[in-house]
């Protein structure tokens, strides 16, 4: 865990600008910057060293304490930055699931994925990962049901069909494609 020592005097950290105050922190001193840096590093390690990737990604997740930039303001910059951070959180969660899928942790990934699919039904990647985990645990029919539920939700709520990746995975599950058992 990194620690940031702010050697500056209080008068150098808080400055006035345009009738307001500005917190003048060193580059990368915020939890958001550290989160992004750790999430990126974890993603880089994912295929080469899934164990280490999991450690780094969990460290990044440990910095997450609730909605991004809560109470920071309603301006366009705050909303845009918050949306980017929330999207990176979802990608980090996908990466953490991949760590489990790469290291044989499918059984423990299923419960997390079921919650993520319910919370984010339009995020097809979570459905894909759940299908793979279920299939690897010998639960092929549940994997196929996951596809059907995702497809129904997308059609009903958004008037869309599933994407190519999810459709191809569905076909692979139907065919019991041995590539689904591969860990990497």
PDB file of C-alpha atoms in Angstrom:
ATOM      1  CA  UNK A   1       0.000   0.000   0.000  1.00  0.00           C
ATOM      2  CA  UNK A   2       1.385   3.371  -0.976  1.00  0.00           C
ATOM      3  CA  UNK A   3       1.344   6.291   1.387  1.00  0.00           C
ATOM      4  CA  UNK A   4       1.474   9.897   0.351  1.00  0.00           C
ATOM      5  CA  UNK A   5       3.375  12.351   2.428  1.00  0.00           C
ATOM      6  CA  UNK A   6       2.377  15.885   1.775  1.00  0.00           C
ATOM      7  CA  UNK A   7       5.444  17.913   2.650  1.00  0.00           C
ATOM      8  CA  UNK A   8       3.930  21.188   1.552  1.00  0.00           C
ATOM      9  CA  UNK A   9       2.723  23.749   4.038  1.00  0.00           C
ATOM     10  CA  UNK A  10      -1.060  24.095   4.381  1.00  0.00           C
ATOM     11  CA  UNK A  11      -0.906  27.414   2.541  1.00  0.00           C
ATOM     12  CA  UNK A  12       0.644  25.592  -0.448  1.00  0.00           C
ATOM     13  CA  UNK A  13      -1.917  22.753  -0.445  1.00  0.00           C
ATOM     14  CA  UNK A  14      -5.001  24.935  -0.383  1.00  0.00           C
ATOM     15  CA  UNK A  15      -4.939  27.879  -2.726  1.00  0.00           C
ATOM     16  CA  UNK A  16      -7.599  30.335  -3.753  1.00  0.00           C
ATOM     17  CA  UNK A  17      -8.701  30.616  -7.347  1.00  0.00           C
ATOM     18  CA  UNK A  18     -11.686  32.496  -8.774  1.00  0.00           C
ATOM     19  CA  UNK A  19     -13.328  33.109  -5.379  1.00  0.00           C
ATOM     20  CA  UNK A  20     -13.076  29.430  -4.410  1.00  0.00           C
ATOM     21  CA  UNK A  21     -10.568  27.029  -2.975  1.00  0.00           C
ATOM     22  CA  UNK A  22      -8.410  24.555  -4.859  1.00  0.00           C
ATOM     23  CA  UNK A  23      -6.696  21.564  -3.284  1.00  0.00           C
ATOM     24  CA  UNK A  24      -3.234  21.429  -4.831  1.00  0.00           C
ATOM     25  CA  UNK A  25      -2.156  17.770  -4.460  1.00  0.00           C
ATOM     26  CA  UNK A  26       0.777  15.997  -6.076  1.00  0.00           C
ATOM     27  CA  UNK A  27       0.014  13.991  -9.214  1.00  0.00           C
ATOM     28  CA  UNK A  28      -1.418  10.598  -8.260  1.00  0.00           C
ATOM     29  CA  UNK A  29      -2.057  11.437  -4.604  1.00  0.00           C
ATOM     30  CA  UNK A  30      -5.779  10.727  -4.693  1.00  0.00           C
ATOM     31  CA  UNK A  31      -7.490   7.380  -4.147  1.00  0.00           C
ATOM     32  CA  UNK A  32      -9.018   7.733  -7.617  1.00  0.00           C
ATOM     33  CA  UNK A  33      -5.588   8.053  -9.252  1.00  0.00           C
ATOM     34  CA  UNK A  34      -4.227   5.128  -7.252  1.00  0.00           C
ATOM     35  CA  UNK A  35      -7.325   3.058  -8.097  1.00  0.00           C
ATOM     36  CA  UNK A  36      -6.854   3.694 -11.817  1.00  0.00           C
ATOM     37  CA  UNK A  37      -3.139   2.930 -11.669  1.00  0.00           C
ATOM     38  CA  UNK A  38      -3.642  -0.331  -9.745  1.00  0.00           C
ATOM     39  CA  UNK A  39      -6.578  -1.406 -11.922  1.00  0.00           C
ATOM     40  CA  UNK A  40      -4.474  -0.862 -15.032  1.00  0.00           C
ATOM     41  CA  UNK A  41      -1.531  -2.774 -13.585  1.00  0.00           C
ATOM     42  CA  UNK A  42      -3.778  -5.653 -12.550  1.00  0.00           C
ATOM     43  CA  UNK A  43      -5.272  -5.837 -16.041  1.00  0.00           C
ATOM     44  CA  UNK A  44      -1.772  -5.952 -17.537  1.00  0.00           C
ATOM     45  CA  UNK A  45      -0.838  -8.904 -15.287  1.00  0.00           C
ATOM     46  CA  UNK A  46      -4.036 -10.859 -15.885  1.00  0.00           C
ATOM     47  CA  UNK A  47      -2.841 -13.451 -18.413  1.00  0.00           C
ATOM     48  CA  UNK A  48       0.816 -13.638 -17.427  1.00  0.00           C
ATOM     49  CA  UNK A  49       0.367 -13.853 -13.650  1.00  0.00           C
ATOM     50  CA  UNK A  50      -3.285 -14.207 -12.590  1.00  0.00           C
ATOM     51  CA  UNK A  51      -2.421 -14.656  -8.889  1.00  0.00           C
ATOM     52  CA  UNK A  52      -0.495 -11.392  -8.764  1.00  0.00           C
ATOM     53  CA  UNK A  53      -3.161  -9.709 -10.894  1.00  0.00           C
ATOM     54  CA  UNK A  54      -5.755 -10.721  -8.305  1.00  0.00           C
ATOM     55  CA  UNK A  55      -3.686  -9.199  -5.504  1.00  0.00           C
ATOM     56  CA  UNK A  56      -3.259  -5.904  -7.364  1.00  0.00           C
ATOM     57  CA  UNK A  57      -6.908  -5.774  -8.446  1.00  0.00           C
ATOM     58  CA  UNK A  58      -8.099  -6.464  -4.897  1.00  0.00           C
ATOM     59  CA  UNK A  59      -5.839  -3.694  -3.627  1.00  0.00           C
ATOM     60  CA  UNK A  60      -7.471  -1.350  -6.141  1.00  0.00           C
ATOM     61  CA  UNK A  61     -10.933  -2.526  -5.109  1.00  0.00           C
ATOM     62  CA  UNK A  62     -10.009  -1.846  -1.479  1.00  0.00           C
ATOM     63  CA  UNK A  63      -9.755   1.841  -2.348  1.00  0.00           C
ATOM     64  CA  UNK A  64     -13.374   1.907  -3.515  1.00  0.00           C
ATOM     65  CA  UNK A  65     -15.639   3.249  -0.792  1.00  0.00           C
ATOM     66  CA  UNK A  66     -18.910   4.026  -2.544  1.00  0.00           C
ATOM     67  CA  UNK A  67     -20.216   5.995  -5.479  1.00  0.00           C
ATOM     68  CA  UNK A  68     -17.453   7.857  -7.280  1.00  0.00           C
ATOM     69  CA  UNK A  69     -17.059  11.518  -6.375  1.00  0.00           C
ATOM     70  CA  UNK A  70     -20.083  11.490  -4.093  1.00  0.00           C
ATOM     71  CA  UNK A  71     -20.699  15.036  -2.839  1.00  0.00           C
ATOM     72  CA  UNK A  72     -17.996  16.414  -5.149  1.00  0.00           C
ATOM     73  CA  UNK A  73     -20.414  18.474  -7.173  1.00  0.00           C
ATOM     74  CA  UNK A  74     -22.867  18.234 -10.002  1.00  0.00           C
ATOM     75  CA  UNK A  75     -20.785  19.832 -12.727  1.00  0.00           C
ATOM     76  CA  UNK A  76     -20.147  18.204 -16.078  1.00  0.00           C
ATOM     77  CA  UNK A  77     -16.520  17.413 -15.213  1.00  0.00           C
ATOM     78  CA  UNK A  78     -17.502  15.719 -11.942  1.00  0.00           C
ATOM     79  CA  UNK A  79     -20.265  13.667 -13.584  1.00  0.00           C
ATOM     80  CA  UNK A  80     -18.015  12.662 -16.471  1.00  0.00           C
ATOM     81  CA  UNK A  81     -15.144  11.682 -14.201  1.00  0.00           C
ATOM     82  CA  UNK A  82     -17.493   9.759 -11.893  1.00  0.00           C
ATOM     83  CA  UNK A  83     -18.911   7.851 -14.876  1.00  0.00           C
ATOM     84  CA  UNK A  84     -15.389   6.968 -16.038  1.00  0.00           C
ATOM     85  CA  UNK A  85     -14.442   5.730 -12.584  1.00  0.00           C
ATOM     86  CA  UNK A  86     -17.643   3.670 -12.277  1.00  0.00           C
ATOM     87  CA  UNK A  87     -16.974   2.100 -15.696  1.00  0.00           C
ATOM     88  CA  UNK A  88     -13.425   1.246 -14.642  1.00  0.00           C
ATOM     89  CA  UNK A  89     -14.861  -0.396 -11.510  1.00  0.00           C
ATOM     90  CA  UNK A  90     -17.049  -2.638 -13.688  1.00  0.00           C
ATOM     91  CA  UNK A  91     -14.041  -3.569 -15.825  1.00  0.00           C
ATOM     92  CA  UNK A  92     -12.042  -4.305 -12.678  1.00  0.00           C
ATOM     93  CA  UNK A  93     -14.817  -6.623 -11.497  1.00  0.00           C
ATOM     94  CA  UNK A  94     -14.711  -8.417 -14.851  1.00  0.00           C
ATOM     95  CA  UNK A  95     -10.943  -8.765 -14.453  1.00  0.00           C
ATOM     96  CA  UNK A  96     -11.323 -10.184 -10.926  1.00  0.00           C
ATOM     97  CA  UNK A  97     -13.716 -12.806 -12.277  1.00  0.00           C
ATOM     98  CA  UNK A  98     -11.184 -13.657 -14.980  1.00  0.00           C
ATOM     99  CA  UNK A  99      -8.595 -14.251 -12.253  1.00  0.00           C
ATOM    100  CA  UNK A 100     -10.930 -16.870 -10.781  1.00  0.00           C
ATOM    101  CA  UNK A 101     -11.634 -18.412 -14.175  1.00  0.00           C
ATOM    102  CA  UNK A 102      -7.890 -18.600 -14.945  1.00  0.00           C
ATOM    103  CA  UNK A 103      -7.082 -20.197 -11.591  1.00  0.00           C
ATOM    104  CA  UNK A 104      -9.877 -22.749 -11.207  1.00  0.00           C
ATOM    105  CA  UNK A 105     -12.074 -20.652  -8.938  1.00  0.00           C
ATOM    106  CA  UNK A 106     -15.264 -21.063 -10.971  1.00  0.00           C
ATOM    107  CA  UNK A 107     -17.355 -22.289  -8.051  1.00  0.00           C
ATOM    108  CA  UNK A 108     -16.588 -19.237  -5.950  1.00  0.00           C
ATOM    109  CA  UNK A 109     -17.096 -16.932  -8.943  1.00  0.00           C
ATOM    110  CA  UNK A 110     -20.659 -18.142  -9.582  1.00  0.00           C
ATOM    111  CA  UNK A 111     -22.304 -16.422  -6.598  1.00  0.00           C
ATOM    112  CA  UNK A 112     -20.541 -13.126  -7.323  1.00  0.00           C
ATOM    113  CA  UNK A 113     -21.465 -13.346 -10.979  1.00  0.00           C
ATOM    114  CA  UNK A 114     -25.097 -14.119 -10.263  1.00  0.00           C
ATOM    115  CA  UNK A 115     -25.291 -10.918  -8.212  1.00  0.00           C
ATOM    116  CA  UNK A 116     -23.477  -8.917 -10.896  1.00  0.00           C
ATOM    117  CA  UNK A 117     -25.773 -10.217 -13.644  1.00  0.00           C
ATOM    118  CA  UNK A 118     -28.832  -9.188 -11.629  1.00  0.00           C
ATOM    119  CA  UNK A 119     -27.366  -5.768 -10.790  1.00  0.00           C
ATOM    120  CA  UNK A 120     -26.105  -5.130 -14.343  1.00  0.00           C
ATOM    121  CA  UNK A 121     -28.310  -7.174 -16.684  1.00  0.00           C
ATOM    122  CA  UNK A 122     -27.253  -5.257 -19.782  1.00  0.00           C
ATOM    123  CA  UNK A 123     -23.563  -5.933 -19.223  1.00  0.00           C
ATOM    124  CA  UNK A 124     -23.174  -9.026 -21.371  1.00  0.00           C
ATOM    125  CA  UNK A 125     -19.631  -9.758 -20.218  1.00  0.00           C
ATOM    126  CA  UNK A 126     -20.898 -10.760 -16.764  1.00  0.00           C
ATOM    127  CA  UNK A 127     -23.399 -13.130 -18.397  1.00  0.00           C
ATOM    128  CA  UNK A 128     -20.607 -14.623 -20.518  1.00  0.00           C
ATOM    129  CA  UNK A 129     -18.419 -15.180 -17.494  1.00  0.00           C
ATOM    130  CA  UNK A 130     -21.295 -16.729 -15.553  1.00  0.00           C
ATOM    131  CA  UNK A 131     -22.019 -19.075 -18.448  1.00  0.00           C
ATOM    132  CA  UNK A 132     -18.377 -20.224 -18.554  1.00  0.00           C
ATOM    133  CA  UNK A 133     -18.222 -20.726 -14.778  1.00  0.00           C
ATOM    134  CA  UNK A 134     -21.477 -22.693 -14.746  1.00  0.00           C
ATOM    135  CA  UNK A 135     -20.418 -24.810 -17.705  1.00  0.00           C
ATOM    136  CA  UNK A 136     -17.076 -25.665 -16.092  1.00  0.00           C
ATOM    137  CA  UNK A 137     -18.930 -26.760 -12.953  1.00  0.00           C
ATOM    138  CA  UNK A 138     -21.063 -29.185 -14.950  1.00  0.00           C
ATOM    139  CA  UNK A 139     -24.115 -26.929 -14.950  1.00  0.00           C
ATOM    140  CA  UNK A 140     -24.656 -26.667 -18.701  1.00  0.00           C
ATOM    141  CA  UNK A 141     -28.422 -26.164 -18.511  1.00  0.00           C
ATOM    142  CA  UNK A 142     -27.979 -23.234 -16.108  1.00  0.00           C
ATOM    143  CA  UNK A 143     -25.407 -21.732 -18.470  1.00  0.00           C
ATOM    144  CA  UNK A 144     -27.939 -21.957 -21.287  1.00  0.00           C
ATOM    145  CA  UNK A 145     -30.632 -20.441 -19.040  1.00  0.00           C
ATOM    146  CA  UNK A 146     -28.314 -17.515 -18.315  1.00  0.00           C
ATOM    147  CA  UNK A 147     -28.092 -16.835 -22.037  1.00  0.00           C
ATOM    148  CA  UNK A 148     -31.875 -17.020 -22.444  1.00  0.00           C
ATOM    149  CA  UNK A 149     -32.504 -14.667 -19.494  1.00  0.00           C
ATOM    150  CA  UNK A 150     -29.967 -12.147 -20.795  1.00  0.00           C
ATOM    151  CA  UNK A 151     -31.418 -12.329 -24.276  1.00  0.00           C
ATOM    152  CA  UNK A 152     -34.982 -11.868 -22.977  1.00  0.00           C
ATOM    153  CA  UNK A 153     -33.962  -8.890 -20.830  1.00  0.00           C
ATOM    154  CA  UNK A 154     -32.170  -7.171 -23.718  1.00  0.00           C
ATOM    155  CA  UNK A 155     -35.148  -7.686 -26.028  1.00  0.00           C
ATOM    156  CA  UNK A 156     -37.750  -6.603 -23.507  1.00  0.00           C
ATOM    157  CA  UNK A 157     -35.926  -3.654 -21.959  1.00  0.00           C
ATOM    158  CA  UNK A 158     -33.852  -2.344 -24.851  1.00  0.00           C
ATOM    159  CA  UNK A 159     -35.278  -3.914 -27.986  1.00  0.00           C
ATOM    160  CA  UNK A 160     -31.866  -5.422 -28.753  1.00  0.00           C
ATOM    161  CA  UNK A 161     -30.476  -8.864 -29.343  1.00  0.00           C
ATOM    162  CA  UNK A 162     -27.374 -10.249 -27.655  1.00  0.00           C
ATOM    163  CA  UNK A 163     -23.984  -9.447 -29.095  1.00  0.00           C
ATOM    164  CA  UNK A 164     -21.902 -11.763 -31.221  1.00  0.00           C
ATOM    165  CA  UNK A 165     -19.603 -12.836 -28.388  1.00  0.00           C
ATOM    166  CA  UNK A 166     -22.472 -14.028 -26.185  1.00  0.00           C
ATOM    167  CA  UNK A 167     -24.193 -15.703 -29.138  1.00  0.00           C
ATOM    168  CA  UNK A 168     -20.975 -17.578 -30.029  1.00  0.00           C
ATOM    169  CA  UNK A 169     -20.505 -18.642 -26.417  1.00  0.00           C
ATOM    170  CA  UNK A 170     -24.060 -19.995 -26.385  1.00  0.00           C
ATOM    171  CA  UNK A 171     -23.258 -22.086 -29.455  1.00  0.00           C
ATOM    172  CA  UNK A 172     -20.048 -23.335 -27.811  1.00  0.00           C
ATOM    173  CA  UNK A 173     -21.959 -24.404 -24.703  1.00  0.00           C
ATOM    174  CA  UNK A 174     -24.528 -26.206 -26.849  1.00  0.00           C
ATOM    175  CA  UNK A 175     -21.723 -27.992 -28.709  1.00  0.00           C
ATOM    176  CA  UNK A 176     -19.825 -28.704 -25.468  1.00  0.00           C
ATOM    177  CA  UNK A 177     -16.762 -27.174 -27.080  1.00  0.00           C
ATOM    178  CA  UNK A 178     -13.583 -28.345 -25.248  1.00  0.00           C
ATOM    179  CA  UNK A 179     -12.159 -24.824 -25.538  1.00  0.00           C
ATOM    180  CA  UNK A 180     -14.566 -23.807 -22.739  1.00  0.00           C
ATOM    181  CA  UNK A 181     -12.571 -25.932 -20.311  1.00  0.00           C
ATOM    182  CA  UNK A 182      -9.335 -24.076 -21.066  1.00  0.00           C
ATOM    183  CA  UNK A 183      -8.120 -21.947 -18.186  1.00  0.00           C
ATOM    184  CA  UNK A 184      -6.388 -19.267 -20.238  1.00  0.00           C
TER     185      UNK A 184
END
